[in-house]
């Protein structure tokens, strides 16, 4: 892949870890037609400036670099999720969709002021969802009535809502999430504290949340973000992220038709360890152990949600 660059107009957040430009070739061959259902683009800042209200300033991570990674890892398609550093300015994400030859769909961030014509333009570009972010270090507070109004407006377009929150906040958010009229996709399993037990009360609540809401899906992504035991030792990828494994396996096995997987490239806000995306792919067969589960996780489920017009799943 091309080397990492930063746009000179923007000063990166101190300590920012750039994405890893030399990913290994995964040993696990993903099924034909696999979708990387959670990834981002950053800028490039010169072309698509970062939002004034952003909480971090990243390096650049362009659509061409994302598509090169897709091909390198053996994936067929991407779902590009609007990153918070771009606020509600979806131009960089939309530009990636429009240059993907139909191989990328998107999740946008929108405000209540968006017009119907603007929503339709996002749909025509390939957007199929909006993201509501409740992680306080990433975004300012948005009133719940504004979010509900947005959810009601995007529902008729067949879109869904992606929610990002931390496990400790689920009790307080439960009623609001229950009121969402659309399919709801949870980022990174609702960010459990993986130093706790996967069968303990905190994750049991998330499990119950999925069981009681048939419209809720989960991304079983980001072991590198959730792990407290840290990255694999060099050459020891078979033992990567053992603390995250029981959490992800449990969700995949209990809800095989409502799970998605993504790289999370270019991995915003990692402070200690930038993963090799090839090794992240090699983690997949450990959380989805059979070809049937892998096919659902990587192909059937994301195709049903993002490309229903050609989905066979
Ligand atoms: C993720 C996670 C994070 C950031 C963002 O849009 C974003 O800035 O999503 C995070 O910092 O936890 O899904 O990429």
GROMACS .gro file of C-alpha atoms and ligand atoms in nm:
model
  327
    1UNK     CA    1   0.000   0.000   0.000
    2UNK     CA    2   0.102   0.363  -0.042
    3UNK     CA    3   0.281   0.521   0.254
    4UNK     CA    4   0.083   0.706   0.521
    5UNK     CA    5   0.068   1.082   0.481
    6UNK     CA    6  -0.076   1.369   0.677
    7UNK     CA    7  -0.221   1.687   0.541
    8UNK     CA    8   0.006   1.973   0.638
    9UNK     CA    9  -0.286   2.208   0.715
   10UNK     CA   10  -0.387   1.984   1.005
   11UNK     CA   11  -0.175   1.890   1.305
   12UNK     CA   12  -0.231   1.531   1.412
   13UNK     CA   13  -0.345   1.461   1.765
   14UNK     CA   14  -0.033   1.408   1.981
   15UNK     CA   15   0.050   1.038   2.012
   16UNK     CA   16  -0.172   0.951   1.714
   17UNK     CA   17  -0.086   0.610   1.573
   18UNK     CA   18  -0.093   0.593   1.193
   19UNK     CA   19  -0.248   0.289   1.026
   20UNK     CA   20  -0.007   0.012   0.932
   21UNK     CA   21   0.088   0.026   0.565
   22UNK     CA   22   0.240  -0.321   0.540
   23UNK     CA   23  -0.039  -0.561   0.637
   24UNK     CA   24   0.039  -0.930   0.608
   25UNK     CA   25  -0.152  -1.155   0.369
   26UNK     CA   26  -0.412  -1.334   0.581
   27UNK     CA   27  -0.381  -1.710   0.612
   28UNK     CA   28  -0.757  -1.731   0.643
   29UNK     CA   29  -0.917  -1.700   0.302
   30UNK     CA   30  -1.248  -1.518   0.342
   31UNK     CA   31  -1.548  -1.657   0.149
   32UNK     CA   32  -1.612  -1.516  -0.200
   33UNK     CA   33  -1.809  -1.192  -0.184
   34UNK     CA   34  -1.706  -1.101   0.172
   35UNK     CA   35  -1.787  -0.754   0.306
   36UNK     CA   36  -1.568  -0.544   0.537
   37UNK     CA   37  -1.870  -0.390   0.712
   38UNK     CA   38  -1.694  -0.135   0.930
   39UNK     CA   39  -1.420   0.091   0.796
   40UNK     CA   40  -1.361   0.462   0.752
   41UNK     CA   41  -1.187   0.715   0.530
   42UNK     CA   42  -1.003   1.018   0.672
   43UNK     CA   43  -0.987   1.307   0.424
   44UNK     CA   44  -0.744   1.345   0.264
   45UNK     CA   45  -0.765   1.663   0.471
   46UNK     CA   46  -0.654   1.886   0.184
   47UNK     CA   47  -0.950   1.770  -0.027
   48UNK     CA   48  -1.201   1.699   0.250
   49UNK     CA   49  -1.115   1.913   0.555
   50UNK     CA   50  -1.179   1.769   0.899
   51UNK     CA   51  -1.474   1.912   1.092
   52UNK     CA   52  -1.416   2.206   1.329
   53UNK     CA   53  -1.601   2.023   1.610
   54UNK     CA   54  -1.383   1.706   1.580
   55UNK     CA   55  -1.230   1.551   1.892
   56UNK     CA   56  -0.917   1.423   1.717
   57UNK     CA   57  -0.713   1.500   1.406
   58UNK     CA   58  -0.601   1.185   1.222
   59UNK     CA   59  -0.352   1.109   0.947
   60UNK     CA   60  -0.502   1.081   0.600
   61UNK     CA   61  -0.661   0.752   0.496
   62UNK     CA   62  -0.789   0.776   0.140
   63UNK     CA   63  -1.041   0.576  -0.058
   64UNK     CA   64  -0.764   0.441  -0.283
   65UNK     CA   65  -0.578   0.311   0.023
   66UNK     CA   66  -0.901   0.157   0.158
   67UNK     CA   67  -0.972  -0.018  -0.172
   68UNK     CA   68  -0.612  -0.145  -0.189
   69UNK     CA   69  -0.655  -0.297   0.157
   70UNK     CA   70  -0.987  -0.452   0.052
   71UNK     CA   71  -0.818  -0.626  -0.241
   72UNK     CA   72  -0.513  -0.728  -0.038
   73UNK     CA   73  -0.727  -0.893   0.231
   74UNK     CA   74  -0.949  -1.069  -0.027
   75UNK     CA   75  -1.270  -0.880   0.042
   76UNK     CA   76  -1.521  -0.786  -0.229
   77UNK     CA   77  -1.698  -0.492  -0.070
   78UNK     CA   78  -1.679  -0.223   0.200
   79UNK     CA   79  -1.924  -0.044   0.426
   80UNK     CA   80  -1.772   0.298   0.491
   81UNK     CA   81  -1.890   0.443   0.820
   82UNK     CA   82  -1.872   0.819   0.866
   83UNK     CA   83  -1.589   0.897   1.107
   84UNK     CA   84  -1.647   1.155   1.378
   85UNK     CA   85  -1.350   1.365   1.262
   86UNK     CA   86  -1.568   1.463   0.963
   87UNK     CA   87  -1.873   1.552   1.175
   88UNK     CA   88  -2.189   1.562   0.965
   89UNK     CA   89  -1.995   1.653   0.649
   90UNK     CA   90  -2.028   1.327   0.459
   91UNK     CA   91  -1.837   1.431   0.145
   92UNK     CA   92  -1.527   1.215   0.196
   93UNK     CA   93  -1.737   0.905   0.267
   94UNK     CA   94  -1.972   0.975  -0.027
   95UNK     CA   95  -1.674   1.035  -0.257
   96UNK     CA   96  -1.544   0.689  -0.162
   97UNK     CA   97  -1.882   0.532  -0.242
   98UNK     CA   98  -1.905   0.708  -0.577
   99UNK     CA   99  -1.559   0.584  -0.679
  100UNK     CA  100  -1.611   0.226  -0.562
  101UNK     CA  101  -1.780   0.094  -0.877
  102UNK     CA  102  -2.074  -0.012  -0.663
  103UNK     CA  103  -1.856  -0.203  -0.421
  104UNK     CA  104  -1.904   0.028  -0.122
  105UNK     CA  105  -2.208   0.138   0.070
  106UNK     CA  106  -2.212   0.393   0.350
  107UNK     CA  107  -2.337   0.497   0.690
  108UNK     CA  108  -2.373   0.874   0.733
  109UNK     CA  109  -2.396   1.123   1.016
  110UNK     CA  110  -2.681   1.369   0.964
  111UNK     CA  111  -2.843   1.653   1.151
  112UNK     CA  112  -3.212   1.725   1.189
  113UNK     CA  113  -3.170   2.017   0.943
  114UNK     CA  114  -3.097   1.782   0.650
  115UNK     CA  115  -3.350   1.817   0.367
  116UNK     CA  116  -3.536   1.531   0.201
  117UNK     CA  117  -3.348   1.604  -0.122
  118UNK     CA  118  -3.013   1.573   0.062
  119UNK     CA  119  -3.121   1.244   0.216
  120UNK     CA  120  -3.221   1.116  -0.127
  121UNK     CA  121  -2.883   1.223  -0.269
  122UNK     CA  122  -2.708   1.024   0.005
  123UNK     CA  123  -2.928   0.726  -0.078
  124UNK     CA  124  -2.846   0.755  -0.448
  125UNK     CA  125  -2.474   0.757  -0.358
  126UNK     CA  126  -2.515   0.431  -0.163
  127UNK     CA  127  -2.579   0.538   0.196
  128UNK     CA  128  -2.798   0.288   0.379
  129UNK     CA  129  -2.777   0.399   0.743
  130UNK     CA  130  -2.710   0.675   0.992
  131UNK     CA  131  -2.478   0.653   1.293
  132UNK     CA  132  -2.576   0.773   1.639
  133UNK     CA  133  -2.271   0.804   1.861
  134UNK     CA  134  -2.296   0.806   2.240
  135UNK     CA  135  -1.923   0.778   2.317
  136UNK     CA  136  -1.862   1.103   2.501
  137UNK     CA  137  -1.492   1.135   2.413
  138UNK     CA  138  -1.588   1.134   2.041
  139UNK     CA  139  -1.892   1.361   2.006
  140UNK     CA  140  -2.095   1.634   2.171
  141UNK     CA  141  -2.441   1.546   2.303
  142UNK     CA  142  -2.732   1.539   2.058
  143UNK     CA  143  -3.085   1.556   2.206
  144UNK     CA  144  -3.273   1.225   2.189
  145UNK     CA  145  -3.575   1.384   2.022
  146UNK     CA  146  -3.351   1.497   1.734
  147UNK     CA  147  -3.214   1.144   1.691
  148UNK     CA  148  -3.561   0.991   1.702
  149UNK     CA  149  -3.681   1.238   1.443
  150UNK     CA  150  -3.389   1.141   1.216
  151UNK     CA  151  -3.460   0.770   1.268
  152UNK     CA  152  -3.824   0.820   1.169
  153UNK     CA  153  -3.721   1.008   0.856
  154UNK     CA  154  -3.467   0.754   0.733
  155UNK     CA  155  -3.689   0.452   0.806
  156UNK     CA  156  -3.896   0.485   0.486
  157UNK     CA  157  -3.574   0.482   0.282
  158UNK     CA  158  -3.505   0.132   0.416
  159UNK     CA  159  -3.204   0.255   0.613
  160UNK     CA  160  -3.094   0.139   0.956
  161UNK     CA  161  -2.938   0.307   1.259
  162UNK     CA  162  -2.584   0.224   1.374
  163UNK     CA  163  -2.529   0.291   1.744
  164UNK     CA  164  -2.195   0.331   1.919
  165UNK     CA  165  -2.190   0.329   2.299
  166UNK     CA  166  -2.000   0.182   2.593
  167UNK     CA  167  -2.136  -0.109   2.795
  168UNK     CA  168  -2.175   0.091   3.116
  169UNK     CA  169  -2.417   0.324   2.938
  170UNK     CA  170  -2.653   0.054   2.805
  171UNK     CA  171  -2.897   0.064   3.102
  172UNK     CA  172  -2.951   0.435   3.057
  173UNK     CA  173  -2.985   0.408   2.676
  174UNK     CA  174  -3.203   0.093   2.671
  175UNK     CA  175  -3.542   0.268   2.641
  176UNK     CA  176  -3.420   0.505   2.373
  177UNK     CA  177  -3.275   0.220   2.168
  178UNK     CA  178  -3.598   0.023   2.215
  179UNK     CA  179  -3.793   0.314   2.062
  180UNK     CA  180  -3.593   0.311   1.735
  181UNK     CA  181  -3.822   0.198   1.452
  182UNK     CA  182  -3.548   0.062   1.223
  183UNK     CA  183  -3.299  -0.220   1.221
  184UNK     CA  184  -3.032  -0.121   1.474
  185UNK     CA  185  -2.666  -0.220   1.437
  186UNK     CA  186  -2.439  -0.203   1.743
  187UNK     CA  187  -2.073  -0.116   1.691
  188UNK     CA  188  -1.813  -0.347   1.850
  189UNK     CA  189  -2.058  -0.548   2.067
  190UNK     CA  190  -2.145  -0.238   2.269
  191UNK     CA  191  -1.785  -0.210   2.391
  192UNK     CA  192  -1.787  -0.461   2.679
  193UNK     CA  193  -1.526  -0.445   2.950
  194UNK     CA  194  -1.349  -0.769   2.855
  195UNK     CA  195  -1.166  -0.785   3.187
  196UNK     CA  196  -1.506  -0.897   3.319
  197UNK     CA  197  -1.652  -1.240   3.246
  198UNK     CA  198  -1.832  -1.297   2.914
  199UNK     CA  199  -2.102  -1.476   3.114
  200UNK     CA  200  -2.110  -1.206   3.384
  201UNK     CA  201  -2.386  -0.948   3.438
  202UNK     CA  202  -2.251  -0.671   3.215
  203UNK     CA  203  -2.241  -0.879   2.897
  204UNK     CA  204  -2.554  -1.070   2.997
  205UNK     CA  205  -2.737  -0.739   2.965
  206UNK     CA  206  -2.612  -0.696   2.609
  207UNK     CA  207  -2.708  -1.053   2.532
  208UNK     CA  208  -3.056  -0.985   2.670
  209UNK     CA  209  -3.073  -0.664   2.467
  210UNK     CA  210  -3.017  -0.865   2.147
  211UNK     CA  211  -3.254  -1.144   2.250
  212UNK     CA  212  -3.537  -0.906   2.337
  213UNK     CA  213  -3.493  -0.692   2.028
  214UNK     CA  214  -3.503  -0.897   1.710
  215UNK     CA  215  -3.420  -0.582   1.510
  216UNK     CA  216  -3.079  -0.545   1.680
  217UNK     CA  217  -2.761  -0.665   1.509
  218UNK     CA  218  -2.402  -0.647   1.633
  219UNK     CA  219  -2.062  -0.597   1.476
  220UNK     CA  220  -1.822  -0.845   1.631
  221UNK     CA  221  -1.535  -0.615   1.542
  222UNK     CA  222  -1.241  -0.445   1.711
  223UNK     CA  223  -1.069  -0.707   1.926
  224UNK     CA  224  -0.766  -0.476   1.913
  225UNK     CA  225  -0.974  -0.193   2.063
  226UNK     CA  226  -1.147  -0.399   2.331
  227UNK     CA  227  -0.857  -0.617   2.440
  228UNK     CA  228  -0.676  -0.546   2.764
  229UNK     CA  229  -0.430  -0.834   2.724
  230UNK     CA  230  -0.308  -0.661   2.411
  231UNK     CA  231  -0.169  -0.766   2.076
  232UNK     CA  232  -0.030  -1.106   1.988
  233UNK     CA  233   0.340  -1.162   2.035
  234UNK     CA  234   0.527  -1.158   1.705
  235UNK     CA  235   0.433  -1.474   1.513
  236UNK     CA  236   0.187  -1.567   1.788
  237UNK     CA  237  -0.133  -1.461   1.618
  238UNK     CA  238  -0.303  -1.792   1.701
  239UNK     CA  239  -0.321  -1.657   2.054
  240UNK     CA  240  -0.431  -1.305   1.971
  241UNK     CA  241  -0.679  -1.122   2.190
  242UNK     CA  242  -0.781  -1.420   2.407
  243UNK     CA  243  -0.982  -1.193   2.636
  244UNK     CA  244  -1.211  -1.077   2.352
  245UNK     CA  245  -1.265  -1.424   2.206
  246UNK     CA  246  -1.542  -1.554   2.440
  247UNK     CA  247  -1.742  -1.234   2.394
  248UNK     CA  248  -1.734  -1.241   2.016
  249UNK     CA  249  -1.791  -1.618   1.993
  250UNK     CA  250  -2.094  -1.597   2.216
  251UNK     CA  251  -2.261  -1.332   2.001
  252UNK     CA  252  -2.176  -1.507   1.672
  253UNK     CA  253  -2.308  -1.842   1.796
  254UNK     CA  254  -2.627  -1.707   1.952
  255UNK     CA  255  -2.720  -1.461   1.680
  256UNK     CA  256  -2.560  -1.598   1.362
  257UNK     CA  257  -2.804  -1.413   1.135
  258UNK     CA  258  -2.753  -1.074   1.300
  259UNK     CA  259  -2.376  -1.029   1.312
  260UNK     CA  260  -2.134  -0.832   1.094
  261UNK     CA  261  -1.757  -0.804   1.086
  262UNK     CA  262  -1.525  -0.517   0.989
  263UNK     CA  263  -1.160  -0.423   1.003
  264UNK     CA  264  -1.224  -0.076   1.151
  265UNK     CA  265  -0.941   0.046   0.925
  266UNK     CA  266  -0.774   0.299   0.965
  267UNK     CA  267  -0.830   0.231   1.337
  268UNK     CA  268  -0.894   0.574   1.492
  269UNK     CA  269  -0.769   0.656   1.840
  270UNK     CA  270  -0.555   0.354   1.918
  271UNK     CA  271  -0.298   0.460   2.171
  272UNK     CA  272  -0.071   0.160   2.221
  273UNK     CA  273  -0.099  -0.086   1.937
  274UNK     CA  274  -0.182  -0.054   1.568
  275UNK     CA  275  -0.299  -0.391   1.437
  276UNK     CA  276  -0.184  -0.570   1.125
  277UNK     CA  277  -0.513  -0.600   0.933
  278UNK     CA  278  -0.403  -0.936   0.792
  279UNK     CA  279  -0.384  -1.074   1.145
  280UNK     CA  280  -0.725  -0.928   1.225
  281UNK     CA  281  -0.865  -1.135   0.937
  282UNK     CA  282  -0.694  -1.441   1.082
  283UNK     CA  283  -0.892  -1.381   1.402
  284UNK     CA  284  -1.223  -1.440   1.215
  285UNK     CA  285  -1.220  -1.824   1.213
  286UNK     CA  286  -1.159  -1.817   1.586
  287UNK     CA  287  -1.479  -1.624   1.651
  288UNK     CA  288  -1.681  -1.789   1.369
  289UNK     CA  289  -1.553  -2.143   1.374
  290UNK     CA  290  -1.749  -2.308   1.090
  291UNK     CA  291  -1.778  -2.228   0.719
  292UNK     CA  292  -2.152  -2.178   0.770
  293UNK     CA  293  -2.099  -1.914   1.041
  294UNK     CA  294  -1.826  -1.747   0.833
  295UNK     CA  295  -2.053  -1.729   0.530
  296UNK     CA  296  -2.329  -1.562   0.734
  297UNK     CA  297  -2.095  -1.322   0.912
  298UNK     CA  298  -1.898  -1.210   0.610
  299UNK     CA  299  -2.136  -1.247   0.315
  300UNK     CA  300  -2.503  -1.328   0.377
  301UNK     CA  301  -2.573  -1.087   0.664
  302UNK     CA  302  -2.398  -0.776   0.527
  303UNK     CA  303  -2.538  -0.839   0.180
  304UNK     CA  304  -2.893  -0.865   0.319
  305UNK     CA  305  -2.848  -0.535   0.501
  306UNK     CA  306  -2.649  -0.331   0.249
  307UNK     CA  307  -2.711  -0.488  -0.093
  308UNK     CA  308  -3.059  -0.645  -0.051
  309UNK     CA  309  -3.125  -0.611  -0.423
  310UNK     CA  310  -2.855  -0.868  -0.507
  311UNK     CA  311  -2.844  -1.063  -0.178
  312UNK     CA  312  -2.895  -1.437  -0.193
  313UNK     CA  313  -2.866  -1.490   0.182
  314LIG     C1  314  -1.451   0.317   1.551
  314LIG     C2  315  -1.418   0.363   1.685
  314LIG     C3  316  -1.380   0.487   1.724
  314LIG     C4  317  -1.391   0.606   1.649
  314LIG     C5  318  -1.481   0.634   1.555
  314LIG     O1  319  -1.585   0.772   1.403
  314LIG     C6  320  -1.496   0.764   1.488
  314LIG     O2  321  -1.423   0.857   1.520
  314LIG     O3  322  -1.566   0.544   1.514
  314LIG     C7  323  -1.324   0.498   1.858
  314LIG     O4  324  -1.246   0.592   1.882
  314LIG     O5  325  -1.358   0.415   1.947
  314LIG     O6  326  -1.548   0.246   1.530
  314LIG     O7  327  -1.378   0.347   1.459
   0.00000   0.00000   0.00000
